[in-house]
Short mmCIF file of C-alpha atoms in Angstrom, two decimals:
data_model
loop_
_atom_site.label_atom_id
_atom_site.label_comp_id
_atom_site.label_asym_id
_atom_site.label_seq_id
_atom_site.Cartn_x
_atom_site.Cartn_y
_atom_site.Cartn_z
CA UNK A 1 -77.23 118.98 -150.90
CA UNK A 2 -78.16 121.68 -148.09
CA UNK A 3 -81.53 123.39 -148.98
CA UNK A 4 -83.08 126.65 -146.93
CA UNK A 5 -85.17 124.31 -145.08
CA UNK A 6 -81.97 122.41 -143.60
CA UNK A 7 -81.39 125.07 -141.26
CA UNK A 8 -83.90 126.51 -138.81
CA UNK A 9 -83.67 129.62 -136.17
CA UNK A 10 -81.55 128.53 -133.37
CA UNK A 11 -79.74 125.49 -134.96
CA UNK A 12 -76.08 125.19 -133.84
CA UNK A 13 -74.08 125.11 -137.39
CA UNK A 14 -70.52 125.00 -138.48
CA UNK A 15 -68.55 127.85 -140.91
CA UNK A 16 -66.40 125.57 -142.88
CA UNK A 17 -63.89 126.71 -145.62
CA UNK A 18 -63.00 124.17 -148.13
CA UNK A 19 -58.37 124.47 -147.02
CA UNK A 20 -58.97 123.97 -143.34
CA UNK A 21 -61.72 123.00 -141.92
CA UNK A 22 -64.05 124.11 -139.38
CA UNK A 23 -63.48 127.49 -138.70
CA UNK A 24 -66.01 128.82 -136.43
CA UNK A 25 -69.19 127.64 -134.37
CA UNK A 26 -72.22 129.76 -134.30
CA UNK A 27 -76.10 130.01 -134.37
CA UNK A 28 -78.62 130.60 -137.01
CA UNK A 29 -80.16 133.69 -135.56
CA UNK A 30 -83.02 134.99 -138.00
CA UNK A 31 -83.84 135.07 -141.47
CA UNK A 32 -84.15 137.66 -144.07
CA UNK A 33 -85.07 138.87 -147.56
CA UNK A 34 -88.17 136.35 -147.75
CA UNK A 35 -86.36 133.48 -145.97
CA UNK A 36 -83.63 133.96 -148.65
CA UNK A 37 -80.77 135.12 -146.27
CA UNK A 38 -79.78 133.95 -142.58
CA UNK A 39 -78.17 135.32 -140.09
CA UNK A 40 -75.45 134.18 -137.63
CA UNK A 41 -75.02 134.80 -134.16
CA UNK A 42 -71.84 135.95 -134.87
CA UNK A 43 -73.49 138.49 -137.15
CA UNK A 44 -72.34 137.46 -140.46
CA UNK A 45 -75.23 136.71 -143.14
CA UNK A 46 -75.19 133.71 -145.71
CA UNK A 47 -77.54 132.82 -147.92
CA UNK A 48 -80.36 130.52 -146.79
CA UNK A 49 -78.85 127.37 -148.15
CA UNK A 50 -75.40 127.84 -146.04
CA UNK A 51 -73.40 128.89 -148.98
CA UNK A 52 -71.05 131.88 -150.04
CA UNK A 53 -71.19 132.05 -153.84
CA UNK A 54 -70.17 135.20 -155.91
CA UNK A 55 -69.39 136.31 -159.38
CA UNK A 56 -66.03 139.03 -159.47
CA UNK A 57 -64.53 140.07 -162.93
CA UNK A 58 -66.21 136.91 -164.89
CA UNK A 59 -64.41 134.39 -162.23
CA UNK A 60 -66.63 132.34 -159.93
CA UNK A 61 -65.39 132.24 -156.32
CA UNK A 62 -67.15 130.14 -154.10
CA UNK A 63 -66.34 131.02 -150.36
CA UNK A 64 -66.50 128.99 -147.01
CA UNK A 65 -69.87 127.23 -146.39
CA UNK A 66 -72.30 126.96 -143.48
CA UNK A 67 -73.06 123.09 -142.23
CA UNK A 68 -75.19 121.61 -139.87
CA UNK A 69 -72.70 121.15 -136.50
CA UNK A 70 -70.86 117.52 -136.94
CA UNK A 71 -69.29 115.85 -134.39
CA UNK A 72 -65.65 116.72 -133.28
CA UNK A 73 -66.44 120.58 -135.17
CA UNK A 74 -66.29 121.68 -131.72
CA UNK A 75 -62.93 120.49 -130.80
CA UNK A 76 -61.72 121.02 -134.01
CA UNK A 77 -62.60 124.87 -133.32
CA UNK A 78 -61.85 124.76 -130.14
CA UNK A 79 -57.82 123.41 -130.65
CA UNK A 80 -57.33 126.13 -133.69
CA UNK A 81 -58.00 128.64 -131.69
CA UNK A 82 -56.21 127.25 -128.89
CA UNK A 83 -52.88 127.23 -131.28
CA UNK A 84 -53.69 130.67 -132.65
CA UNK A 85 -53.73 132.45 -128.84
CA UNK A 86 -50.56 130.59 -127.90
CA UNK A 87 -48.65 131.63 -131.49
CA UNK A 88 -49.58 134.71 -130.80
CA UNK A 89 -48.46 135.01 -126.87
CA UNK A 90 -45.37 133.19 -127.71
CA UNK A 91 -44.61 135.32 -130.81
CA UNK A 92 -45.14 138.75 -128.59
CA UNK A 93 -42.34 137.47 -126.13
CA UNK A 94 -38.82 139.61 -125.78
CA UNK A 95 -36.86 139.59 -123.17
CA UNK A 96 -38.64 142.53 -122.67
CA UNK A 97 -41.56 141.44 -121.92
CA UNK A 98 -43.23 141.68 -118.58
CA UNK A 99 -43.60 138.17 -117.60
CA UNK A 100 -41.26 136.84 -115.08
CA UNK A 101 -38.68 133.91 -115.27
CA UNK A 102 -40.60 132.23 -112.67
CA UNK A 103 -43.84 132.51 -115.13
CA UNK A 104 -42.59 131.72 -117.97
CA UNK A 105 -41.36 128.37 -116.26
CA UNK A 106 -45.05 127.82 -114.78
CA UNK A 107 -46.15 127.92 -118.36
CA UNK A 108 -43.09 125.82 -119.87
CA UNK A 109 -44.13 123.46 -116.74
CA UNK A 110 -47.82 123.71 -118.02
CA UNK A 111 -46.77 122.24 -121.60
CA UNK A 112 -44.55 120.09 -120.12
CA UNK A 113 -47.46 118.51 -117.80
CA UNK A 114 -49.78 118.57 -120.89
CA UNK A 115 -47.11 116.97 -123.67
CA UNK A 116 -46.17 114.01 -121.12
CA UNK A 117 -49.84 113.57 -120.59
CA UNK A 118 -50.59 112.56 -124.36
CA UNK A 119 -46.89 111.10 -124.98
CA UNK A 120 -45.40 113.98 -126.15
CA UNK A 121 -41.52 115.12 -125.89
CA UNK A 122 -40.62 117.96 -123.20
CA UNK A 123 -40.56 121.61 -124.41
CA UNK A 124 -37.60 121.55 -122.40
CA UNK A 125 -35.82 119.41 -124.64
CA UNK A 126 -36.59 120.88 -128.35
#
């Protein structure tokens, strides 16, 4: 179990939520409220033990969690948000959309390059 004194001003942690994963790297900034809440470089506050615990309506919910920075959370964070930006560029495109023919094939060329690289099919051919 994670206690208050786990974490200390500038440690490198993880948000985690429990469906998928590792969500977001930041750093423990400062605390507050007598050492009872921290706050994240990303400006979000948690309480001091990393956790996100609340009571609504008589249910219990208990939210995403901060973690001390593992191994492979960086790539992990890194290769969501890598899908995200390129679901959303690719779900903005219309024919009327200001790229050219000849840029849209440097990027299909791109993912080609990239796919081959790590075995992968063309994009060409799906």
């Amino acid at each position: 179990m994670i206690t208050a004194a786990s974490f200390r001003v500038g440690d490198r942690v993880t948000v985690h939520s429990g469906q998928s994963g590792p969500q977001a790297i930041a750093t423990v900034e400062r605390f507050t409220h007598d050492k009872r809440c921290m706050v994240l470089s990303d400006g979000t506050e948690w309480r001091a033990d990393g956790r996100r615990q609340w009571g609504f309506r008589g249910s219990f919910y208990k939210g995403p969690v901060v973690e001390p920075i593992a191994e492979g959370d960086e790539d992990h964070v890194s290769k969501r948000r890598g899908i995200g930006a390129l679901r959303k560029f690719a779900d903005g495109l219309t024919m009327d959309s200001p790229l050219s023919g000849e840029a849209l094939r440097r990027i299909l060329d791109a993912v080609d390059r990239e796919k081959a690289a790590v075995g992968g099919e063309s994009a060409t051919n799906t």
